[in-house]
Coordinates of C-alpha atoms in Angstrom, one line a residue:
M266 CA 75.4 102.9 108.5
D267 CA 73.7 103.7 105.2
D268 CA 76.8 105.8 103.8
Q269 CA 78.9 103.3 104.7
N270 CA 77.3 100.5 103.4
Q271 CA 76.9 102.8 100.1
Y272 CA 80.7 102.8 100.4
I273 CA 81.1 99.4 100.4
R274 CA 78.7 99.0 97.2
D275 CA 80.6 101.7 95.2
I276 CA 83.9 99.9 95.9
L277 CA 82.2 96.3 95.1
A278 CA 81.2 98.2 91.7
K279 CA 84.8 99.6 91.3
Y280 CA 85.8 95.7 91.9
E281 CA 83.6 94.3 88.8
A282 CA 85.0 96.7 86.7
G283 CA 88.2 96.3 87.6
T284 CA 89.5 99.9 88.7
I285 CA 90.0 99.0 92.5
T286 CA 92.8 100.1 94.5
E287 CA 94.9 98.4 97.1
E288 CA 93.7 100.6 99.5
E289 CA 90.1 99.8 99.0
L290 CA 90.5 96.6 98.8
Q291 CA 92.0 96.5 102.5
T292 CA 89.1 98.1 103.2
L293 CA 87.1 95.2 101.7
D294 CA 89.3 93.0 103.8
D295 CA 88.7 94.6 107.1
W296 CA 84.7 94.5 106.7
Y297 CA 84.7 91.3 106.1
A298 CA 86.9 90.3 109.1
S299 CA 84.0 92.4 111.0
F300 CA 82.0 89.6 110.0
E301 CA 84.5 86.7 111.6
S302 CA 85.9 87.5 114.9
N303 CA 88.2 84.4 114.7
P304 CA 88.5 83.1 111.4
D305 CA 91.4 80.6 112.7
I306 CA 88.5 78.7 114.1
T307 CA 87.2 77.4 110.2
D308 CA 91.1 75.2 110.5
S309 CA 89.4 72.9 112.7
L310 CA 86.0 72.4 110.9
S311 CA 84.6 69.5 109.3
P312 CA 83.8 70.2 105.6
E313 CA 79.8 69.9 106.4
E314 CA 80.6 72.4 109.4
R315 CA 82.4 74.8 107.3
A316 CA 79.9 75.1 104.4
V317 CA 77.0 76.0 107.4
R318 CA 80.1 78.6 108.8
K319 CA 79.9 79.9 105.3
K320 CA 76.0 79.7 105.1
Q321 CA 75.6 82.0 108.5
L322 CA 78.5 84.7 107.4
Q323 CA 76.7 85.3 104.2
E324 CA 73.6 86.0 105.9
K325 CA 75.5 88.6 108.3
I326 CA 76.8 90.2 104.8
F327 CA 73.0 90.7 103.3
D328 CA 72.2 91.9 106.4
Q329 CA 74.7 94.2 106.7
L330 CA 74.3 95.6 102.8
G331 CA 70.1 96.1 103.5
P332 CA 66.9 94.6 105.1
E333 CA 65.3 94.3 101.6
I334 CA 67.2 91.1 101.3
N335 CA 65.8 88.3 102.5
P336 CA 68.4 86.4 104.5
A337 CA 66.2 83.3 104.0
A338 CA 65.9 83.1 100.5
E339 CA 68.4 80.9 99.1
M340 CA 71.6 83.3 98.0
P341 CA 74.9 81.8 96.7
K342 CA 78.0 82.7 98.6
K343 CA 79.8 83.4 95.2
H344 CA 78.9 85.7 92.7
A345 CA 79.7 84.8 88.8
F346 CA 82.1 87.0 87.6
L347 CA 85.3 87.1 85.4
H348 CA 89.1 88.3 86.7
P349 CA 92.3 88.2 85.2
R350 CA 94.4 85.1 86.8
N351 CA 97.0 87.4 87.7
R352 CA 95.3 89.6 90.3
Q353 CA 97.6 88.0 93.4
W354 CA 95.6 90.1 95.8
Q355 CA 92.8 87.8 95.3
V356 CA 92.7 85.9 98.9
A357 CA 90.0 83.6 99.5
A358 CA 88.3 85.2 102.3
S359 CA 88.0 88.3 99.8
L360 CA 86.6 86.1 97.9
I361 CA 84.0 84.9 99.9
L362 CA 83.1 88.7 100.5
L363 CA 83.1 90.1 97.6
C364 CA 81.5 87.4 95.3
A365 CA 77.9 87.4 97.9
A366 CA 78.4 91.1 98.0
S367 CA 78.3 91.5 94.4
F368 CA 75.1 89.3 94.0
Y369 CA 73.3 92.1 95.8
L370 CA 74.6 94.4 93.3
F371 CA 73.7 92.1 90.2
K372 CA 70.8 91.2 91.9
K373 CA 69.8 95.4 92.2
Q374 CA 71.1 96.4 88.5
P375 CA 68.6 96.6 85.6
D376 CA 69.5 94.0 82.9
K377 CA 71.3 96.2 79.9
Q378 CA 70.7 93.6 77.2
S379 CA 67.7 91.9 76.6
L380 CA 67.3 88.6 74.3
S381 CA 66.7 88.7 70.7
P382 CA 63.0 87.8 69.8
A383 CA 64.4 84.5 68.2
A384 CA 66.1 83.5 71.6
Q385 CA 64.4 80.3 73.4
S386 CA 66.3 80.6 76.3
S387 CA 63.2 81.5 78.8
A388 CA 61.6 78.1 77.4
I389 CA 65.2 76.1 79.4
Q390 CA 64.8 75.2 82.8
P391 CA 67.2 73.3 85.2
A392 CA 68.0 69.8 85.0
T393 CA 65.1 67.9 87.1
D394 CA 64.9 64.5 88.2
Q395 CA 65.3 62.3 85.7
A396 CA 67.1 59.1 85.2
I397 CA 66.9 55.6 83.0
L398 CA 67.2 52.4 84.8
T399 CA 68.4 49.5 83.1
L400 CA 67.5 46.1 84.8
G401 CA 69.5 42.9 84.5
N402 CA 66.9 41.5 81.8
G403 CA 67.7 44.8 79.4
Q404 CA 64.3 46.4 80.8
K405 CA 64.5 50.2 80.9
I406 CA 62.6 51.8 82.8
L407 CA 61.9 55.8 82.9
L408 CA 62.0 57.1 86.6
D409 CA 60.6 60.5 85.8
E410 CA 57.7 58.8 84.6
S411 CA 57.0 56.2 87.0
K412 CA 54.8 56.5 89.9
N413 CA 56.5 56.4 93.3
G414 CA 56.0 52.8 94.9
E415 CA 57.9 49.0 94.0
L416 CA 59.3 49.0 90.6
S417 CA 60.6 45.7 90.2
S418 CA 61.2 42.8 92.2
E419 CA 63.9 40.5 91.2
G420 CA 63.9 37.8 94.0
N421 CA 63.9 39.1 97.5
I422 CA 65.5 42.2 95.9
H423 CA 63.0 44.9 95.8
I424 CA 63.2 48.5 93.6
N425 CA 61.4 51.4 95.2
K426 CA 60.7 55.3 93.9
L427 CA 60.1 56.7 97.2
E428 CA 59.9 60.1 96.2
P429 CA 60.9 62.1 93.0
G430 CA 64.9 61.6 92.4
N431 CA 64.6 58.9 95.0
L432 CA 65.6 55.5 94.1
V433 CA 65.9 52.7 97.0
Y434 CA 67.2 48.8 96.9
T435 CA 66.1 46.8 99.9
A436 CA 67.2 43.1 100.0
D437 CA 66.9 40.1 102.5
T438 CA 69.8 38.8 104.8
K439 CA 70.3 35.9 101.8
V440 CA 70.2 36.7 98.4
S441 CA 69.6 33.9 95.8
K442 CA 70.6 35.8 93.1
V443 CA 71.9 39.3 91.8
H444 CA 71.5 41.2 88.8
V445 CA 73.9 44.6 87.3
N446 CA 71.4 47.4 87.2
T447 CA 72.4 50.8 85.5
L448 CA 71.0 54.0 86.8
S449 CA 72.3 56.8 84.0
T450 CA 71.1 60.4 83.9
P451 CA 70.6 62.3 80.6
R452 CA 72.3 66.1 80.1
G453 CA 69.6 68.2 82.2
G454 CA 68.7 65.4 84.8
R455 CA 69.9 64.9 88.2
Y456 CA 69.5 61.9 90.5
Q457 CA 69.9 59.9 94.0
L458 CA 70.3 56.4 94.9
T459 CA 70.6 53.7 97.6
L460 CA 72.3 50.7 97.0
A461 CA 71.0 47.2 99.3
D462 CA 73.8 47.8 101.9
G463 CA 72.6 51.4 102.9
T464 CA 75.4 53.3 100.2
Q465 CA 74.0 56.4 99.3
V466 CA 74.9 57.8 96.1
W467 CA 73.7 60.9 94.2
L468 CA 74.4 61.7 90.5
N469 CA 75.1 64.9 88.7
A470 CA 73.9 65.6 84.8
Q471 CA 75.2 63.1 82.0
S472 CA 76.3 60.7 84.7
S473 CA 75.5 57.0 85.5
I474 CA 76.0 53.7 87.6
T475 CA 76.4 50.2 87.3
Y476 CA 75.8 47.8 90.3
P477 CA 74.7 44.6 91.5
S478 CA 70.9 44.8 92.6
A479 CA 72.8 43.0 96.1
F480 CA 76.2 42.5 97.1
R481 CA 77.7 39.3 97.8
G482 CA 81.0 37.8 98.4
D483 CA 84.2 39.6 99.9
S484 CA 83.7 42.9 98.1
R485 CA 81.2 45.9 96.9
E486 CA 82.1 46.9 93.6
V487 CA 80.6 49.8 91.4
T488 CA 81.7 51.4 87.8
I489 CA 80.5 55.1 87.3
S490 CA 80.9 57.5 84.6
G491 CA 80.9 61.6 84.8
E492 CA 80.0 62.7 88.3
V493 CA 78.9 61.0 91.3
Y494 CA 79.3 61.6 95.2
F495 CA 79.2 58.7 97.3
E496 CA 78.1 58.3 101.3
V497 CA 79.5 54.4 101.8
A498 CA 78.0 52.6 104.2
H499 CA 80.9 51.0 106.8
N500 CA 81.3 47.4 106.5
A501 CA 85.0 46.5 106.9
A502 CA 84.6 42.5 105.9
M503 CA 83.5 43.9 102.4
P504 CA 85.2 46.7 101.1
F505 CA 83.8 48.9 98.4
R506 CA 85.3 49.9 95.5
V507 CA 84.5 52.5 92.5
K508 CA 85.7 52.1 89.1
S509 CA 86.1 54.4 86.3
E510 CA 87.8 54.3 82.9
N511 CA 91.2 54.3 84.6
Q512 CA 91.5 54.0 88.1
T513 CA 90.5 52.2 90.9
I514 CA 89.0 53.7 94.2
E515 CA 88.6 51.2 97.6
V516 CA 87.1 52.3 100.8
L517 CA 85.5 51.0 103.9
G518 CA 82.9 53.7 104.6
T519 CA 83.5 57.2 103.6
H520 CA 82.1 60.2 102.2
F521 CA 83.4 61.2 98.5
N522 CA 83.2 62.5 95.3
V523 CA 84.2 61.2 91.4
N524 CA 84.6 63.6 88.8
T525 CA 85.3 61.9 85.3
Y526 CA 83.8 64.1 83.2
K527 CA 86.6 66.3 81.5
A528 CA 88.0 63.0 79.5
K529 CA 88.1 59.5 79.6
S530 CA 91.9 59.8 80.6
V531 CA 91.4 62.2 83.7
A532 CA 89.6 61.6 86.9
K533 CA 89.2 63.3 89.9
T534 CA 88.5 62.0 93.3
T535 CA 87.8 64.2 96.3
L536 CA 87.9 62.7 99.9
L537 CA 85.7 64.8 102.5
S538 CA 86.0 62.5 105.4
G539 CA 87.5 58.8 106.3
S540 CA 90.4 57.2 104.0
V541 CA 90.3 56.0 100.5
A542 CA 93.0 54.0 98.2
L543 CA 93.2 55.7 94.6
S544 CA 94.9 53.7 92.4
N545 CA 95.6 53.2 88.2
A546 CA 97.6 50.6 86.5
H547 CA 101.1 52.4 87.7
Q548 CA 100.6 53.9 90.9
R549 CA 98.6 53.8 94.5
I550 CA 97.9 56.3 96.6
V551 CA 95.8 57.1 100.1
L552 CA 94.0 60.3 100.4
R553 CA 93.2 62.1 103.0
P554 CA 90.4 64.2 103.8
G555 CA 90.6 67.2 101.9
E556 CA 92.8 66.1 99.3
Q557 CA 91.7 65.4 95.8
G558 CA 93.6 62.5 93.7
I559 CA 94.2 63.1 89.8
V560 CA 94.6 60.6 87.3
T561 CA 95.8 61.5 83.9
G562 CA 96.7 58.7 81.7
R563 CA 99.6 56.8 83.6
S564 CA 100.4 59.8 86.3
L565 CA 98.9 60.0 89.8
S566 CA 98.9 63.4 91.9
V567 CA 97.6 64.7 95.2
K568 CA 96.7 68.3 95.9
Q569 CA 94.9 69.9 98.5
V570 CA 91.1 71.5 97.6
D571 CA 88.2 73.2 99.3
P572 CA 86.0 69.9 99.4
A573 CA 82.6 72.3 100.2
E574 CA 83.3 73.4 96.3
V575 CA 84.2 70.1 94.9
I576 CA 80.2 69.2 96.1
A577 CA 78.5 72.5 95.7
W578 CA 76.6 70.4 92.6
K579 CA 75.1 68.3 95.2
E580 CA 73.8 71.2 97.4
G581 CA 72.2 73.2 94.3
Y582 CA 75.2 75.2 93.2
F583 CA 77.7 75.7 90.4
D584 CA 80.9 76.5 91.7
F585 CA 83.8 77.4 90.1
T586 CA 87.4 78.9 91.1
D587 CA 89.7 80.2 88.7
A588 CA 88.1 78.2 85.7
D589 CA 88.5 78.4 82.2
I590 CA 85.3 79.5 80.4
G591 CA 85.5 76.4 78.5
S592 CA 84.9 74.1 81.6
V593 CA 82.3 76.8 82.7
I594 CA 80.1 76.5 79.5
D595 CA 80.8 72.7 79.6
E596 CA 79.2 72.5 83.0
L597 CA 76.3 75.0 82.1
G598 CA 75.5 72.9 79.2
R599 CA 75.2 69.6 80.9
W600 CA 73.1 70.7 83.5
Y601 CA 70.5 72.9 81.1
N602 CA 70.6 70.3 78.1
V603 CA 72.0 73.1 75.9
D604 CA 74.4 72.8 73.1
I605 CA 77.9 74.7 73.1
H606 CA 79.8 76.1 70.2
Y607 CA 82.6 77.5 70.2
Q608 CA 84.1 80.3 67.6
G609 CA 87.3 82.2 67.5
S610 CA 89.8 81.7 69.8
A611 CA 89.6 81.2 73.6
T612 CA 89.6 83.6 76.4
Q613 CA 92.6 83.4 79.0
E614 CA 90.4 85.2 81.5
T615 CA 89.2 82.6 84.5
F616 CA 85.6 82.6 86.2
T617 CA 85.6 82.5 89.8
G618 CA 81.7 82.5 91.0
R619 CA 79.2 80.7 92.7
I620 CA 75.6 80.9 91.4
P621 CA 72.1 78.6 92.4
R622 CA 71.7 75.5 90.2
S623 CA 67.8 76.6 90.3
W624 CA 68.2 79.7 88.0
P625 CA 66.5 79.7 85.0
F626 CA 69.0 79.5 81.9
E627 CA 67.8 82.8 80.7
K628 CA 68.9 84.3 84.0
V629 CA 72.5 82.8 83.2
L630 CA 72.1 83.9 79.7
N631 CA 72.4 87.5 81.4
L632 CA 75.0 86.7 83.7
L633 CA 77.4 85.8 80.7
K634 CA 76.2 89.0 78.9
T635 CA 78.1 90.9 81.2
F636 CA 81.3 89.4 80.7
K637 CA 83.5 91.5 78.6
S638 CA 85.9 88.7 77.5
I639 CA 83.3 87.1 75.5
Q640 CA 79.8 87.4 73.9
V641 CA 77.3 85.2 73.5
E642 CA 74.0 84.5 71.5
M643 CA 71.1 81.7 71.7
Q644 CA 70.0 80.3 68.8
G645 CA 67.3 77.8 70.1
R646 CA 68.5 75.2 72.6
R647 CA 72.6 76.4 71.2
L648 CA 74.4 78.5 72.9
I649 CA 77.0 80.7 70.5
V650 CA 80.1 81.6 72.4
E651 CA 82.8 83.9 71.0
K652 CA 86.1 85.6 72.2
R653 CA 85.3 89.6 72.0

């Protein structure tokens, strides 16, 4: 068994070096298949059930690779690596195997490049529970500096910080007056919010949501920027609407993610369960679970995606599939509050991988230094990225 495991590790090393053969790739696919007796089962699972299934499969893979790996430890289903876009043989099943196992290789190999003495990356930590609550009267509350308990009451509407990173609104049945509040996270921040109707909201770094302190009338409406995940409380008599720069999402009760990071003219809405109607000034479509609606200027398109990858940020991971290096670095910059500076032309290679958001930035930086297509250097909190 040890010889077989070493053989698998050797093939994985060839994969990451770009020298793997078709025969060796088939060996990896066969090995992956040995962990999944009936892969067709996953097609009938919900996104949440599929995520659990992937985690169970990952633990089996790490058990096979060696007893020195703790399956209970936090492990990503993918390891970060770069590959050219034209490798057509990279199927989804292989990615799960190759990424999980290559994380083992990365963990076991010593760092070949040490940081310069001037680099400060060791002091840069991942995002924490930080947010600013702006009340209707303009008062701003720094939530990371506030104690748990009631922060404010506006009439019979109460705002409570139950624990770090969790803000909850409660309101009596009869509300005389509502106020418009805003919750915003900085770069390097994240937060969770429960609205007065019971809707749960998660804010990624550098995001915001503006909402009434309680809902009245025949609809519930909020406005967002950045990236926000919703689990909307069902109320057929009062539809829930989410507005961003160039789109409106209408739901009754469902789970979905909205990403408006790329630019003000682009928004991506991914549906996990239920049904939502997505519209801009020119079109209206209804999304089904597993679909992503993309609004770009006047156009509105739909594509199939893996919802588990889209909401990986909420579960504590970076998850990329064929992402350009600019998108990857931008997301890292928001999460770690690091300024990004590009030099030269962009690399044509793409990035596919999944790593924990709990990693300190120094560990991520060491990983970026292994990529052959770029070179990176830290200058204080500025990351210099240049094509090799």
